[in-house]
PDB file of C-alpha atoms in Angstrom:
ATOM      1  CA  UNK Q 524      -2.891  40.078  -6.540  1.00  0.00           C
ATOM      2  CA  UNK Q 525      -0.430  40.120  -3.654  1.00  0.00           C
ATOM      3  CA  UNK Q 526       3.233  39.293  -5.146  1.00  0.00           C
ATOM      4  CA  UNK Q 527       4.856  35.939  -3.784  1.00  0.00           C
ATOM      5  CA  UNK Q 528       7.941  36.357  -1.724  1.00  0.00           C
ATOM      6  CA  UNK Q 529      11.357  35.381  -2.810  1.00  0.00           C
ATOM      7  CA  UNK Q 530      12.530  32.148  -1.790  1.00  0.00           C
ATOM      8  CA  UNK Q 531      15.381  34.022   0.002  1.00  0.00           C
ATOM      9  CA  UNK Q 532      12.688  36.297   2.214  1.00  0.00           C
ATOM     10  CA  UNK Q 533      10.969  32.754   3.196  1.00  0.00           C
ATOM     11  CA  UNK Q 534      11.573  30.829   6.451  1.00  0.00           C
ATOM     12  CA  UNK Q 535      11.830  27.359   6.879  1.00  0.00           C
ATOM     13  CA  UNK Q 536      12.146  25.201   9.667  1.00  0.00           C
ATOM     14  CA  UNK Q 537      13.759  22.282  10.172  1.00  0.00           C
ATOM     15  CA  UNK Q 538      11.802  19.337  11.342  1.00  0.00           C
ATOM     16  CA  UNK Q 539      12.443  17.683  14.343  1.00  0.00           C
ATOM     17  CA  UNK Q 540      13.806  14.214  13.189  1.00  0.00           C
ATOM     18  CA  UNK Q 541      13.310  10.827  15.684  1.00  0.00           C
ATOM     19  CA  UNK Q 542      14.534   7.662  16.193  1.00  0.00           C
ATOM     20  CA  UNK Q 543      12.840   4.461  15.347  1.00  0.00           C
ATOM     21  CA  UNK Q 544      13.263   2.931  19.059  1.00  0.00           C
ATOM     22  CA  UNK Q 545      10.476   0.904  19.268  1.00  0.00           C
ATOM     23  CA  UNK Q 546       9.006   0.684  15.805  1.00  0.00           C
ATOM     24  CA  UNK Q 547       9.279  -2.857  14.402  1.00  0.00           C
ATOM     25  CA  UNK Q 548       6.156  -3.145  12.384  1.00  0.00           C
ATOM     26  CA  UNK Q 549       5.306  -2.355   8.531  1.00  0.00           C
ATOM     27  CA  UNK Q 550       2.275  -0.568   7.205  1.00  0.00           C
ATOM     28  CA  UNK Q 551       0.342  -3.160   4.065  1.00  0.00           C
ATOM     29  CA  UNK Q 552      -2.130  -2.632   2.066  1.00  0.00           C
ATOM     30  CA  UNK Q 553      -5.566  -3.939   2.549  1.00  0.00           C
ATOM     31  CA  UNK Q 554      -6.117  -7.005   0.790  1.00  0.00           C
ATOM     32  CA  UNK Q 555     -10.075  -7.511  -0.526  1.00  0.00           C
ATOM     33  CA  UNK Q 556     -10.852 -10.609   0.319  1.00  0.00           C
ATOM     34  CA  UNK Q 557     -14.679 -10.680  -0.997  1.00  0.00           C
ATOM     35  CA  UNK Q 558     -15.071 -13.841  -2.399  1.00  0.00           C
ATOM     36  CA  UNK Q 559     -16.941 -12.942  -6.201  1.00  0.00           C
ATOM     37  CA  UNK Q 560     -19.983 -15.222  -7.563  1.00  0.00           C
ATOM     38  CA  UNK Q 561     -21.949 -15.481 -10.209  1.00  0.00           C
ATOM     39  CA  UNK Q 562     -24.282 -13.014  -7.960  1.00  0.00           C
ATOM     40  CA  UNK Q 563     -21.673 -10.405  -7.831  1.00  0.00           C
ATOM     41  CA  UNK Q 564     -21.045  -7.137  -9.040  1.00  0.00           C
ATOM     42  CA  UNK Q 565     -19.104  -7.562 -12.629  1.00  0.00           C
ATOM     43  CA  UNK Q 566     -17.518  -3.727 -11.761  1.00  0.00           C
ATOM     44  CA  UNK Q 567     -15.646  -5.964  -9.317  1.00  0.00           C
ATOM     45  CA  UNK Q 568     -13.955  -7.762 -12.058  1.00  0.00           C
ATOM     46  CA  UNK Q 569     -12.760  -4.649 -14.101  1.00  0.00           C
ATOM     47  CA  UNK Q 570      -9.307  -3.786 -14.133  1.00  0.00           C
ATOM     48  CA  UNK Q 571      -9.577   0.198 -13.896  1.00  0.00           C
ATOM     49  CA  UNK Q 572      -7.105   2.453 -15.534  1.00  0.00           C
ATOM     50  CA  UNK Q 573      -8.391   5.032 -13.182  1.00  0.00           C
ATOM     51  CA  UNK Q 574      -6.689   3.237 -10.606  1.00  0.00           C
ATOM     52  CA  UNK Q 575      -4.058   0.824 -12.526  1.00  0.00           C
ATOM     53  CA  UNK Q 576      -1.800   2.123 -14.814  1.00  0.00           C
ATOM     54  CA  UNK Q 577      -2.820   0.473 -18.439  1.00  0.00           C
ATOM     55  CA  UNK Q 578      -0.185  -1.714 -20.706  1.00  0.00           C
ATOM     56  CA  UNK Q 579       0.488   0.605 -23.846  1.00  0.00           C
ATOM     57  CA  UNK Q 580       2.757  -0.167 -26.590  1.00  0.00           C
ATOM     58  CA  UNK Q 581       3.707   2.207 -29.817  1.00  0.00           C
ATOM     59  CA  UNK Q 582       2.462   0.420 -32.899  1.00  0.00           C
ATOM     60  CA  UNK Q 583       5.194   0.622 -35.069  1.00  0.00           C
ATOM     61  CA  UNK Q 584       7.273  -1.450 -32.163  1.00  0.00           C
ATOM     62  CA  UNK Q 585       8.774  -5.117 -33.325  1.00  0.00           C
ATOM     63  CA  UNK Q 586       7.056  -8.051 -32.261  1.00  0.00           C
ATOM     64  CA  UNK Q 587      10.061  -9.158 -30.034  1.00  0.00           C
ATOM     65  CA  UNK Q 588       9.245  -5.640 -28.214  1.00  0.00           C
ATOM     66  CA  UNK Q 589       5.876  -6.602 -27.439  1.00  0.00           C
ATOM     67  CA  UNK Q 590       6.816  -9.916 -26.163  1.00  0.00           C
ATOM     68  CA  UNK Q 591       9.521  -8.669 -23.978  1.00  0.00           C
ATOM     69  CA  UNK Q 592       6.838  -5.999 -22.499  1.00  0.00           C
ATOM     70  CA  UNK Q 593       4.431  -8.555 -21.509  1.00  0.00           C
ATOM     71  CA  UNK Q 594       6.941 -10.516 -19.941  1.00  0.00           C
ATOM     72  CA  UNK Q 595       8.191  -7.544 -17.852  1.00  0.00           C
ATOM     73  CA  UNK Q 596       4.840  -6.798 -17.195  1.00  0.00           C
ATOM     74  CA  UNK Q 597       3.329 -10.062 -16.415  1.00  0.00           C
ATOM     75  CA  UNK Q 598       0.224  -9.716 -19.073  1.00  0.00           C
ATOM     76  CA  UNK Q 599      -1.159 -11.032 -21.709  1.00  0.00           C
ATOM     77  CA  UNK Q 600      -2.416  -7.885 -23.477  1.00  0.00           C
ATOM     78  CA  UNK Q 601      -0.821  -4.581 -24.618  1.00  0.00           C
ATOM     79  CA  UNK Q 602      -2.795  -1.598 -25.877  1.00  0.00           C
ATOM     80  CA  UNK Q 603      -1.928  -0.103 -29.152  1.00  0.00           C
ATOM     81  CA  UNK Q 604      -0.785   3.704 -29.280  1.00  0.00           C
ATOM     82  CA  UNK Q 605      -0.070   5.552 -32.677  1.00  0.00           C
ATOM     83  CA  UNK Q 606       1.963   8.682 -33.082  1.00  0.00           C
ATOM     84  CA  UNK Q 607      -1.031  10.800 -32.608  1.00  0.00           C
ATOM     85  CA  UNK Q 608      -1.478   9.124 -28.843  1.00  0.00           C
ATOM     86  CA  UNK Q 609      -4.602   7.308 -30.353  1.00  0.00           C
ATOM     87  CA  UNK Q 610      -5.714   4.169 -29.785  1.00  0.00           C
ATOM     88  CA  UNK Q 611      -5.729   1.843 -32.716  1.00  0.00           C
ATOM     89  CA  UNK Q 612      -6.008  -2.236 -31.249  1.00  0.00           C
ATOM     90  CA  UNK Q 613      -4.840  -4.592 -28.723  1.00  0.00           C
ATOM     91  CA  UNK Q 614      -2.006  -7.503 -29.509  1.00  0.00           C
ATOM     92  CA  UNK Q 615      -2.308 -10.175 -26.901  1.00  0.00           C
ATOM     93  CA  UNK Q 616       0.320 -13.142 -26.312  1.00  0.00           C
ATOM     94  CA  UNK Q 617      -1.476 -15.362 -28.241  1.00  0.00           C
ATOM     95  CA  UNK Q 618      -0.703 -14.091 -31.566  1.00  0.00           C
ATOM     96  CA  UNK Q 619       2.993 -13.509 -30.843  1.00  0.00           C
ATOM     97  CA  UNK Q 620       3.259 -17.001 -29.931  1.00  0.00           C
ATOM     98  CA  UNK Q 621       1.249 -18.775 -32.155  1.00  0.00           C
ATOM     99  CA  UNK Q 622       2.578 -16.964 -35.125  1.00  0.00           C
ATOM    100  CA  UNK Q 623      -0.102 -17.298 -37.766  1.00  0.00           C
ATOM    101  CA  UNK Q 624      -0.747 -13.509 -37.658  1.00  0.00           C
ATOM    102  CA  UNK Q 625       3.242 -13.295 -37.992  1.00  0.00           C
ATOM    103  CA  UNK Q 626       3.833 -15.407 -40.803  1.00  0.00           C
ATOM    104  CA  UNK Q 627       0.641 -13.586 -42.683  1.00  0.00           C
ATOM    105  CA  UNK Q 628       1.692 -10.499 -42.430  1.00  0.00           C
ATOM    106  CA  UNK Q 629       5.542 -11.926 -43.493  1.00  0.00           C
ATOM    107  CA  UNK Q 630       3.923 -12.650 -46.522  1.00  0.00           C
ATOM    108  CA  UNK Q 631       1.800  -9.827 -47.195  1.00  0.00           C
ATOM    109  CA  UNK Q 632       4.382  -7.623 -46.718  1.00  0.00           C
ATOM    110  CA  UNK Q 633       7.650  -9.507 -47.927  1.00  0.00           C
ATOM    111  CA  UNK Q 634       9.789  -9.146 -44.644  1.00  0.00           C
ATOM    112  CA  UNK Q 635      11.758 -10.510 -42.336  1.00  0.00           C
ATOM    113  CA  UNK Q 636      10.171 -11.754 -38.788  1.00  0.00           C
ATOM    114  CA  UNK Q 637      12.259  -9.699 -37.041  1.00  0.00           C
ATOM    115  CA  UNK Q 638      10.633  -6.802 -39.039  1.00  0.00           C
ATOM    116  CA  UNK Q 639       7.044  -7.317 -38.674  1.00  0.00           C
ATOM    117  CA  UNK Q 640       5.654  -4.486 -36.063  1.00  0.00           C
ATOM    118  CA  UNK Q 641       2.775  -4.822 -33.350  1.00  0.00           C
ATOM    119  CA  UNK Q 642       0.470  -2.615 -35.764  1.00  0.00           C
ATOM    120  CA  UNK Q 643       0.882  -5.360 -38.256  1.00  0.00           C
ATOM    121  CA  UNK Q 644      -0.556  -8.244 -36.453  1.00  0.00           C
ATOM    122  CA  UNK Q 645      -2.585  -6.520 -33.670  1.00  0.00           C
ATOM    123  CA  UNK Q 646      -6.492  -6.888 -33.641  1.00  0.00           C
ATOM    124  CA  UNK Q 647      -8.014  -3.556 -34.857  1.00  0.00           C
ATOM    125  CA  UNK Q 648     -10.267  -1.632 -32.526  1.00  0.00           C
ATOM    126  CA  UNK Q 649     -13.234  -2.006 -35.503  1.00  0.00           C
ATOM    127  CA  UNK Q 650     -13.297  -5.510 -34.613  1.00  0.00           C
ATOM    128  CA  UNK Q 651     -13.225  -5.544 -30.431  1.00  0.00           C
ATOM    129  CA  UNK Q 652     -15.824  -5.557 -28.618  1.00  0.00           C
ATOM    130  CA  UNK Q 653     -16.594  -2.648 -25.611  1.00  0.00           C
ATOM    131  CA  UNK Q 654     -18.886  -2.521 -22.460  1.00  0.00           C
ATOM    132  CA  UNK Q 655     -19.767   0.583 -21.122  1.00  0.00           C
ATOM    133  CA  UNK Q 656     -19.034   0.920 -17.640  1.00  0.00           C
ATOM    134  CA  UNK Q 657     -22.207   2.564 -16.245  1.00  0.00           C
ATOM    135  CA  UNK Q 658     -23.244  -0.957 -18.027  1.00  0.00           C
ATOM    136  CA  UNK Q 659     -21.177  -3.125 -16.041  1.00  0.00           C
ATOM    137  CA  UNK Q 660     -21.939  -1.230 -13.105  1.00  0.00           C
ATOM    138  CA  UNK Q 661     -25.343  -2.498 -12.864  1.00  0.00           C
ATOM    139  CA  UNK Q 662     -24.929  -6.251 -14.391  1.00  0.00           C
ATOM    140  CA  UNK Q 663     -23.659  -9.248 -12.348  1.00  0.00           C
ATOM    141  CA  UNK Q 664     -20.922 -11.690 -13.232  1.00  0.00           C
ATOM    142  CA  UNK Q 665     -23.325 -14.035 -14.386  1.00  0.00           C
ATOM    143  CA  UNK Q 666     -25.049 -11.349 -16.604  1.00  0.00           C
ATOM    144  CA  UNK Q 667     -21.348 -10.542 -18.022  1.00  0.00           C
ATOM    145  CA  UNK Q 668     -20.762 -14.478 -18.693  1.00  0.00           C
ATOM    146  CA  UNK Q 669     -23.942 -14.924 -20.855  1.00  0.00           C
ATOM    147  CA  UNK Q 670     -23.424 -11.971 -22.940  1.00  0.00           C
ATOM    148  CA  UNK Q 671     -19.803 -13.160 -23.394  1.00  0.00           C
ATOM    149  CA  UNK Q 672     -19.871 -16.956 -23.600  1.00  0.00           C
ATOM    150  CA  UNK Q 673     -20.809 -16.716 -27.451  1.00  0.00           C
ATOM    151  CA  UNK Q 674     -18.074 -14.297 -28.444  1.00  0.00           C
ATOM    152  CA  UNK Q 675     -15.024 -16.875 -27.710  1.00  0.00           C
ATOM    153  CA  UNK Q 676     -13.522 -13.484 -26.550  1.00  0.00           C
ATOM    154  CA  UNK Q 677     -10.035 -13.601 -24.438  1.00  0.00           C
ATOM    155  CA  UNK Q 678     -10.598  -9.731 -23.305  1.00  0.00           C
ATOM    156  CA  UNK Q 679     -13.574  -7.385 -23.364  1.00  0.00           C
ATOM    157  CA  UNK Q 680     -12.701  -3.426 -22.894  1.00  0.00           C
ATOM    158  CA  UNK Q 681     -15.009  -1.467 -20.894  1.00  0.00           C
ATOM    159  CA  UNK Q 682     -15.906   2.239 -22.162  1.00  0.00           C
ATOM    160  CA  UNK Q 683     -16.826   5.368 -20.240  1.00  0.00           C
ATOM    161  CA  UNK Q 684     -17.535   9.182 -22.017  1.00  0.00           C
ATOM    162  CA  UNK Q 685     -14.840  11.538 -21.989  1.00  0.00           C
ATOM    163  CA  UNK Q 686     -16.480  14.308 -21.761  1.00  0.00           C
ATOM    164  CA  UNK Q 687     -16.700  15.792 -25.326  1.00  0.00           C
ATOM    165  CA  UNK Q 688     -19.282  14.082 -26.826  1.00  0.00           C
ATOM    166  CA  UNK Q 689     -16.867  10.547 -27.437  1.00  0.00           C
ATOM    167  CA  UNK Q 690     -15.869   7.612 -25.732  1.00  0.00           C
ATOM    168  CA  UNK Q 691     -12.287   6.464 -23.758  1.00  0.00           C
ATOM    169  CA  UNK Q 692     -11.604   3.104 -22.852  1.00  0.00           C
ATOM    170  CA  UNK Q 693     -11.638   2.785 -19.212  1.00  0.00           C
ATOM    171  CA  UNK Q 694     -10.508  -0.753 -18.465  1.00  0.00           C
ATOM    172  CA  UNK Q 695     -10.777  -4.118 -19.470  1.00  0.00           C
ATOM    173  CA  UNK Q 696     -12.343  -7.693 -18.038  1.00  0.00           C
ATOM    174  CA  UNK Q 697     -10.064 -10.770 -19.016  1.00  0.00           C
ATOM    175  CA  UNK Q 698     -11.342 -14.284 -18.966  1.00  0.00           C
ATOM    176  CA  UNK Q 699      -8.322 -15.200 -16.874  1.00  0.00           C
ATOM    177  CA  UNK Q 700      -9.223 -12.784 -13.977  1.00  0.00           C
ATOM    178  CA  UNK Q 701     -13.203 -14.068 -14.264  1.00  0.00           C
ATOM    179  CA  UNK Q 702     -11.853 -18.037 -13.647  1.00  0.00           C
ATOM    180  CA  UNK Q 703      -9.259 -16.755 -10.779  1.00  0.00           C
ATOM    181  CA  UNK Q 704     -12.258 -14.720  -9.256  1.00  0.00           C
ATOM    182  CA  UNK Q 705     -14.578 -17.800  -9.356  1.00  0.00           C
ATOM    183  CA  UNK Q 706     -12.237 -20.411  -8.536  1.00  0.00           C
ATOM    184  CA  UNK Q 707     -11.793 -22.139 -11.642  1.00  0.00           C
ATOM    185  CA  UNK Q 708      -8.765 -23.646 -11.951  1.00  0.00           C
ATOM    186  CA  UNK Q 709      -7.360 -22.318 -15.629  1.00  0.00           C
ATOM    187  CA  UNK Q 710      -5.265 -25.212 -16.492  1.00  0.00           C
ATOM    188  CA  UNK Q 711      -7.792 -27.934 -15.727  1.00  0.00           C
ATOM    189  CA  UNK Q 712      -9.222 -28.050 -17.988  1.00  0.00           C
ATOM    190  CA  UNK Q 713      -6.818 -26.542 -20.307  1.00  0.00           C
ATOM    191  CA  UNK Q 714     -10.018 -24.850 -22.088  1.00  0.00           C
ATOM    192  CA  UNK Q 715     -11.415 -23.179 -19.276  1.00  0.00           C
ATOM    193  CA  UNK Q 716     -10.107 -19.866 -21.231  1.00  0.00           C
ATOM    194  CA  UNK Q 717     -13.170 -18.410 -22.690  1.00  0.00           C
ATOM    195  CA  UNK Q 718     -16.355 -17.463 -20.793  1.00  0.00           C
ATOM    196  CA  UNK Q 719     -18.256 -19.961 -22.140  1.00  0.00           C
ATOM    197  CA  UNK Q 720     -15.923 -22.562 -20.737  1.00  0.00           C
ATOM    198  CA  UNK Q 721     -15.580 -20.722 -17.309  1.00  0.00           C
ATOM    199  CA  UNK Q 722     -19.816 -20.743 -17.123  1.00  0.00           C
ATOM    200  CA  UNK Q 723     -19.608 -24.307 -18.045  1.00  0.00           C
ATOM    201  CA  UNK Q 724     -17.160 -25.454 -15.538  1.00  0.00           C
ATOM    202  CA  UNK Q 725     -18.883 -23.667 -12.551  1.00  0.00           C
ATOM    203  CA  UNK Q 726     -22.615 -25.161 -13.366  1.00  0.00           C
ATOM    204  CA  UNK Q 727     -21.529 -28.154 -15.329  1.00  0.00           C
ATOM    205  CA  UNK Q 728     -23.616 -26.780 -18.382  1.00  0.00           C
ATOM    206  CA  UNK Q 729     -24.146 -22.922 -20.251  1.00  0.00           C
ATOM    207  CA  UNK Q 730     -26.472 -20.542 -18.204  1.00  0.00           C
TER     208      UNK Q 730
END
C-alpha cells in the first residue's frame, strides 16, 4: 500500500470566488403536498428516525427536564434512554401535566416533586404497543385506524430488525399527525385524540 503524502508535499488551489450580482432567489425544500385518505399508504404517516432525528431523554432526568424538552422541541413524546443506551419507555405530556403518575410515584417513593425522574412515571416498553414497518408498509390508513381505534392509544411505535436477530424501533405514528393528515380538526371536538375518535369524525360512525 502506497504511503499518503504529507500535508506539506500536497497542493491546493484556491477557488475562484464570485460575486452574487444577479442572484436574488433562495433554494426551499419541496413541500409534499399529497393529500392522505383513508385509501392511503399508512408508511406516509410514520415519522422515520431514518430521516428525523428521534426525541430521547436519559431516564434518571427530573420531570421539569422532560417538560422543558418537549417544549423546546415542540412534542408531545420523549423516548426513554438508560445508561446502557437502551431503550426502556416513552413519557408523553400527558402524564407530566396531569400529574397522577407524579403524585403516585411521590408516594411510592416518599419524595419531593421536584425529585421524581422520567423513569419513574414513564410508560414501560412491556406495556406499548409496536408495528412492524414492513407491516405498515403494506396497510392503508384506514387499515391502521381499525387496528388502533380499540387501543385508546396516543402513539404507536413502528419496529424494523436490526440486523442481529432483534428488533429497533424505527419510528412512531401519533394520533395527532393521523387527524392533521385527514383534516380533522383536533380541538373540535376536543376528543378527536384517539383513533377511534379520528375514524368516527371522518365517517360519522367506527369502520
Amino acid at each position: 500500500m502506497a504511503n499518503p503524502l504529507h500535508p506539506s508535499k500536497v497542493h491546493f488551489s484556491a477557488l475562484p470566488l464570485e460575486n452574487l450580482d444577479g442572484v436574488s432567489g433562495i433554494v426551499q425544500p419541496v413541500t409534499q403536498t399529497q393529500s392522505v385518505t383513508l385509501e392511503s399508504s399508512a408508511a406516509m404517516l410514520v415519522t422515520d428516525f431514518s430521516v428525523s432525528h428521534p426525541y430521547t431523554l436519559p431516564t434518571g432526568s427530573s420531570i421539569s427536564q422532560a417538560l422543558e424538552t418537549m417544549k423546546q422541541a415542540g412534542v408531545r413524546l420523549l423516548m426513554l434512554i438508560n445508561a446502557s443506551g437502551n431503550f426502556t419507555g416513552v413519557i408523553n405530556a400527558r402524564e407530566l401535566i396531569g400529574g397522577r403518575r407524579i403524585t403516585l410515584a411521590m408516594q411510592k417513593h416518599q419524595i419531593g416533586r421536584d425529585e421524581v425522574t422520567a423513569e419513574m412515571i414513564q410508560t414501560p416498553r412491556s406495556e406499548l404497543h409496536s408495528l412492524s414497518y414492513s407491516r405498515i408498509s403494506h396497510a392503508s390508513v384506514g387499515d391502521l385506524v381499525e387496528t388502533l381505534k380499540t387501543s385508546g392509544d396516543q402513539h404507536v411505535l413502528i419496529t424494523e430488525p436490526d440486523g442481529s436477530g432483534a428488533s429497533r424501533i424505527r419510528g412512531i405514528i401519533s394520533a395527532s399527525n393521523i387527524s392533521r393528515a385527514l383534516g380533522v380538526d383536533f380541538n373540535h371536538p376536543p376528543e378527536a385524540r384517539t383513533f377511534s375518535a379520528i375514524c368516527h369524525v371522518i365517517l360519522g360512525h367506527d369502520l
